[in-house]
mmCIF file of C-alpha atoms in Angstrom:
data_model
loop_
_atom_site.group_PDB
_atom_site.id
_atom_site.type_symbol
_atom_site.label_atom_id
_atom_site.label_comp_id
_atom_site.label_asym_id
_atom_site.label_seq_id
_atom_site.Cartn_x
_atom_site.Cartn_y
_atom_site.Cartn_z
ATOM 1 C CA MET A 1372 -20.098 26.054 60.995
ATOM 2 C CA ASN A 1373 -16.969 27.964 58.988
ATOM 3 C CA GLU A 1374 -15.811 25.155 59.788
ATOM 4 C CA LYS A 1375 -17.996 22.982 58.188
ATOM 5 C CA LEU A 1376 -18.335 25.282 55.306
ATOM 6 C CA LYS A 1377 -14.809 24.577 54.419
ATOM 7 C CA GLU A 1378 -14.631 21.144 55.078
ATOM 8 C CA ILE A 1379 -17.488 20.581 51.946
ATOM 9 C CA ILE A 1380 -15.976 23.593 49.484
ATOM 10 C CA GLU A 1381 -13.071 21.268 49.755
ATOM 11 C CA ILE A 1382 -15.012 17.772 49.204
ATOM 12 C CA LEU A 1383 -16.485 19.572 46.692
ATOM 13 C CA LYS A 1384 -13.192 20.846 44.405
ATOM 14 C CA GLN A 1385 -11.600 17.319 44.645
ATOM 15 C CA ARG A 1386 -14.839 16.138 43.311
ATOM 16 C CA ILE A 1387 -14.779 18.544 40.345
ATOM 17 C CA ASN A 1388 -11.225 17.367 39.945
ATOM 18 C CA LEU A 1389 -11.633 14.080 39.788
ATOM 19 C CA LYS A 1390 -14.921 14.665 36.883
ATOM 20 C CA VAL A 1391 -12.738 17.285 34.950
ATOM 21 C CA ALA A 1392 -9.165 14.643 34.880
ATOM 22 C CA ALA A 1393 -11.798 12.051 34.161
ATOM 23 C CA GLY A 1394 -12.881 13.913 31.156
ATOM 24 C CA CYS A 1395 -9.287 14.816 30.586
ATOM 25 C CA ALA A 1396 -9.067 10.960 30.372
ATOM 26 C CA GLY A 1397 -11.677 10.427 28.493
ATOM 27 C CA LEU A 1398 -10.750 12.835 25.797
ATOM 28 C CA LEU A 1399 -7.180 11.780 25.775
ATOM 29 C CA PHE A 1400 -8.996 8.307 25.115
ATOM 30 C CA LEU A 1401 -10.532 9.045 21.956
ATOM 31 C CA ILE A 1402 -8.037 11.718 20.142
ATOM 32 C CA ILE A 1403 -5.686 8.230 20.690
ATOM 33 C CA GLY A 1404 -8.078 5.492 19.170
ATOM 34 C CA GLY A 1405 -9.023 7.812 16.666
ATOM 35 C CA ILE A 1406 -5.224 8.403 15.483
ATOM 36 C CA VAL A 1407 -4.830 4.930 15.362
ATOM 37 C CA TRP A 1408 -7.960 4.254 13.229
ATOM 38 C CA VAL A 1409 -7.415 6.737 10.468
ATOM 39 C CA SER A 1410 -3.758 5.621 10.495
ATOM 40 C CA ARG A 1411 -4.296 2.129 10.111
ATOM 41 C CA PRO A 1412 -4.387 0.103 6.868
ATOM 42 C CA ASN A 1413 -7.157 -0.176 4.417
ATOM 43 C CA PRO A 1414 -7.941 -3.817 4.258
ATOM 44 C CA LYS A 1415 -8.338 -3.122 0.579
ATOM 45 C CA ILE A 1416 -4.839 -2.006 0.715
ATOM 46 C CA ILE A 1417 -3.875 -5.266 2.420
ATOM 47 C CA LEU A 1418 -5.444 -7.089 0.107
ATOM 48 C CA ALA A 1419 -4.292 -5.416 -3.359
ATOM 49 C CA ALA A 1420 -0.552 -5.530 -2.042
ATOM 50 C CA LYS A 1421 -1.326 -9.004 -1.215
ATOM 51 C CA GLU A 1422 -2.372 -9.026 -4.907
ATOM 52 C CA VAL A 1423 0.737 -7.813 -6.623
ATOM 53 C CA MET A 1424 2.446 -10.515 -5.131
ATOM 54 C CA SER A 1425 0.070 -13.545 -6.290
ATOM 55 C CA VAL A 1426 0.206 -12.061 -9.521
ATOM 56 C CA ALA A 1427 3.883 -12.202 -9.845
ATOM 57 C CA GLU A 1428 3.538 -15.683 -8.572
ATOM 58 C CA GLU A 1429 1.634 -16.887 -10.754
ATOM 59 C CA ILE A 1430 3.294 -14.994 -13.767
ATOM 60 C CA ARG A 1431 6.342 -16.869 -12.653
ATOM 61 C CA LYS A 1432 5.242 -19.783 -12.335
ATOM 62 C CA PHE A 1433 3.511 -19.678 -16.107
ATOM 63 C CA TYR A 1434 6.701 -18.505 -17.475
ATOM 64 C CA ARG A 1435 9.219 -20.711 -14.847
ATOM 65 C CA ASN A 1436 10.781 -22.979 -17.962
ATOM 66 C CA ARG A 1437 10.961 -20.240 -20.984
ATOM 67 C CA PRO A 1438 13.846 -17.985 -21.389
ATOM 68 C CA GLY A 1439 12.460 -15.070 -20.551
ATOM 69 C CA TYR A 1440 9.199 -12.731 -20.528
ATOM 70 C CA TRP A 1441 8.687 -12.411 -24.012
ATOM 71 C CA GLY A 1442 5.520 -11.508 -24.798
ATOM 72 C CA LEU A 1443 4.272 -10.909 -22.132
ATOM 73 C CA ASN A 1444 1.199 -8.544 -21.739
ATOM 74 C CA THR A 1445 -2.105 -7.724 -19.848
ATOM 75 C CA GLU A 1446 -3.946 -9.394 -23.444
ATOM 76 C CA SER A 1447 -1.382 -12.314 -22.592
ATOM 77 C CA VAL A 1448 -2.334 -13.113 -18.601
ATOM 78 C CA LEU A 1449 -5.954 -12.712 -19.721
ATOM 79 C CA LYS A 1450 -6.161 -15.104 -22.395
ATOM 80 C CA ASN A 1451 -3.679 -17.654 -19.908
ATOM 81 C CA ASN A 1452 -6.155 -17.595 -17.366
ATOM 82 C CA LEU A 1453 -3.201 -16.210 -14.773
ATOM 83 C CA LEU A 1454 -5.571 -14.161 -12.642
ATOM 84 C CA PRO A 1455 -8.360 -14.922 -10.935
ATOM 85 C CA ALA A 1456 -12.208 -14.543 -12.252
ATOM 86 C CA SER A 1457 -11.869 -12.010 -9.372
ATOM 87 C CA PHE A 1458 -9.790 -9.429 -11.431
ATOM 88 C CA ILE A 1459 -11.325 -9.064 -14.507
ATOM 89 C CA GLN A 1460 -14.367 -6.411 -14.373
ATOM 90 C CA ASN A 1461 -16.289 -5.203 -17.882
ATOM 91 C CA GLY A 1462 -13.259 -7.226 -19.699
ATOM 92 C CA LYS A 1463 -10.164 -5.088 -17.893
ATOM 93 C CA THR A 1464 -7.915 -6.501 -15.123
ATOM 94 C CA VAL A 1465 -8.992 -4.539 -11.981
ATOM 95 C CA ASN A 1466 -7.389 -4.842 -8.087
ATOM 96 C CA ALA A 1467 -9.274 -4.749 -4.621
ATOM 97 C CA LEU A 1468 -9.598 -1.234 -5.097
ATOM 98 C CA GLY A 1469 -11.124 -1.051 -8.526
ATOM 99 C CA LYS A 1470 -8.049 0.909 -9.951
ATOM 100 C CA ASN A 1471 -6.782 -0.815 -13.266
ATOM 101 C CA ILE A 1472 -4.127 -3.494 -13.295
ATOM 102 C CA LEU A 1473 -1.692 -3.349 -16.249
ATOM 103 C CA ILE A 1474 0.882 -6.275 -16.952
ATOM 104 C CA GLY A 1475 3.943 -6.073 -19.059
ATOM 105 C CA GLN A 1476 7.251 -3.644 -19.557
ATOM 106 C CA GLY A 1477 6.588 -0.136 -18.090
ATOM 107 C CA ALA A 1478 4.089 2.202 -17.258
ATOM 108 C CA GLU A 1479 1.777 1.239 -19.842
ATOM 109 C CA GLY A 1480 2.294 -2.318 -19.930
ATOM 110 C CA ASN A 1481 3.566 -2.888 -23.480
ATOM 111 C CA LEU A 1482 4.284 -5.761 -25.137
ATOM 112 C CA VAL A 1483 8.238 -7.102 -23.489
ATOM 113 C CA MET A 1484 10.715 -8.121 -25.847
ATOM 114 C CA PRO A 1485 12.590 -10.882 -26.539
ATOM 115 C CA GLY A 1486 15.787 -11.851 -23.883
ATOM 116 C CA ALA A 1487 13.635 -9.240 -21.558
ATOM 117 C CA ARG A 1488 13.732 -10.929 -18.056
ATOM 118 C CA SER A 1489 11.912 -8.646 -16.248
ATOM 119 C CA PHE A 1490 8.175 -7.389 -15.840
ATOM 120 C CA ASP A 1491 5.950 -5.238 -14.314
ATOM 121 C CA ILE A 1492 3.024 -4.791 -12.614
ATOM 122 C CA VAL A 1493 1.511 -1.702 -12.402
ATOM 123 C CA PHE A 1494 -1.490 0.083 -10.513
ATOM 124 C CA ALA A 1495 -2.593 3.309 -12.472
ATOM 125 C CA ASP A 1496 -4.782 6.018 -11.716
ATOM 126 C CA LEU A 1497 -4.400 6.017 -7.729
ATOM 127 C CA ASP A 1498 -4.738 8.520 -5.708
ATOM 128 C CA LYS A 1499 -2.346 9.879 -2.837
ATOM 129 C CA LYS A 1500 -3.659 7.242 0.401
ATOM 130 C CA GLU A 1501 -3.812 4.908 -1.711
ATOM 131 C CA CYS A 1502 -0.411 5.280 -3.198
ATOM 132 C CA GLU A 1503 1.417 5.673 -0.250
ATOM 133 C CA GLN A 1504 -0.028 2.664 2.169
ATOM 134 C CA LEU A 1505 1.097 0.456 -1.099
ATOM 135 C CA ALA A 1506 4.268 1.913 -1.634
ATOM 136 C CA GLU A 1507 5.168 1.149 1.761
ATOM 137 C CA PHE A 1508 3.799 -2.142 2.515
ATOM 138 C CA GLN A 1509 5.910 -3.978 3.785
ATOM 139 C CA PHE A 1510 6.396 -7.671 2.012
ATOM 140 C CA THR A 1511 7.747 -11.011 3.746
ATOM 141 C CA GLU A 1512 11.550 -11.651 3.238
ATOM 142 C CA ASN A 1513 10.564 -14.300 0.701
ATOM 143 C CA GLN A 1514 7.863 -11.936 -1.019
ATOM 144 C CA SER A 1515 10.392 -9.237 -2.285
ATOM 145 C CA LEU A 1516 12.967 -12.650 -3.477
ATOM 146 C CA GLY A 1517 11.789 -11.505 -6.760
ATOM 147 C CA LEU A 1518 11.002 -8.076 -6.317
ATOM 148 C CA LEU A 1519 14.003 -5.620 -8.050
ATOM 149 C CA SER A 1520 11.838 -2.739 -7.857
ATOM 150 C CA ILE A 1521 8.947 -0.283 -7.399
ATOM 151 C CA THR A 1522 8.920 2.969 -9.556
ATOM 152 C CA ILE A 1523 6.041 5.997 -7.993
ATOM 153 C CA ILE A 1524 4.999 8.045 -10.858
ATOM 154 C CA ASN A 1525 3.658 10.782 -10.366
ATOM 155 C CA ASN A 1526 3.200 13.733 -12.776
ATOM 156 C CA GLY A 1527 5.409 12.441 -15.395
ATOM 157 C CA GLN A 1528 7.664 12.027 -12.872
ATOM 158 C CA GLN A 1529 9.001 8.600 -11.875
ATOM 159 C CA THR A 1530 11.215 7.968 -8.958
ATOM 160 C CA GLU A 1531 12.431 4.613 -8.731
ATOM 161 C CA PHE A 1532 13.478 2.436 -5.710
ATOM 162 C CA SER A 1533 15.491 -0.538 -5.969
ATOM 163 C CA TRP A 1534 17.696 -2.852 -3.067
ATOM 164 C CA GLY A 1535 21.280 -0.977 -2.644
ATOM 165 C CA GLY A 1536 19.983 2.021 -5.519
ATOM 166 C CA GLU A 1537 19.835 5.684 -4.836
ATOM 167 C CA ASN A 1538 16.611 5.161 -3.159
ATOM 168 C CA LYS A 1539 16.475 2.649 -1.477
ATOM 169 C CA LEU A 1540 13.832 -0.504 -1.248
ATOM 170 C CA PRO A 1541 11.037 -0.658 1.567
ATOM 171 C CA ILE A 1542 9.971 2.689 0.980
ATOM 172 C CA THR A 1543 9.882 4.591 3.828
ATOM 173 C CA ALA A 1544 6.912 6.228 4.655
ATOM 174 C CA GLU A 1545 8.648 9.679 4.247
ATOM 175 C CA ASN A 1546 9.585 9.115 0.822
ATOM 176 C CA ALA A 1547 5.900 7.806 0.055
ATOM 177 C CA ARG A 1548 4.559 11.145 1.109
ATOM 178 C CA ARG A 1549 6.665 12.860 -0.918
ATOM 179 C CA TYR A 1550 6.554 11.083 -4.220
ATOM 180 C CA CYS A 1551 2.959 9.462 -4.337
ATOM 181 C CA GLY A 1552 0.479 12.505 -5.487
ATOM 182 C CA LYS A 1553 -3.253 13.028 -6.210
ATOM 183 C CA GLN A 1554 -3.293 10.364 -9.259
ATOM 184 C CA THR A 1555 -0.270 8.365 -9.264
ATOM 185 C CA SER A 1556 0.442 4.991 -10.706
ATOM 186 C CA LEU A 1557 3.232 2.218 -8.992
ATOM 187 C CA LEU A 1558 4.997 -0.107 -10.911
ATOM 188 C CA TRP A 1559 6.651 -3.255 -9.049
ATOM 189 C CA THR A 1560 9.388 -4.592 -11.225
ATOM 190 C CA PHE A 1561 9.892 -8.434 -10.633
ATOM 191 C CA GLU A 1562 12.344 -10.333 -12.310
#
């Protein structure tokens, strides 16, 4: 009888151990799934990043037979219908995130002056997560051909990343976290 009781206790221990192991495996699966879910890029971020390149391409096509980008700014982009209607809300240019787009020269989207061989596309008022994900977005090699630099503007501080510069492109996740803040602007400079 004592032997039978020991056998039953041993079987119960094994079943409990299996349930605990299954519970731990399930919990681990949920944790890993949660991390993957949280760390994946927001679909709107992917769309916004693609918008940068499509806007740049439209501008480059329009100015292809001109000596520079003289006269380019947000107003001229609207006047020349270089943006799809989906980018225009209440007379303002906005991206997939609903944030302002400025086009021209510098963080304010100033008018591009004669002889300028580059222009900027600015996404203003990004939160930290939006800035980080957009800054570290990996464009294809073909898309990156006309990209000269990306500048992160946070609290008046500008940090420029360029090919072969002091801060190199592409921007790493670590640098994106370091330089993006609560209300940041990203400035892409194209030739």
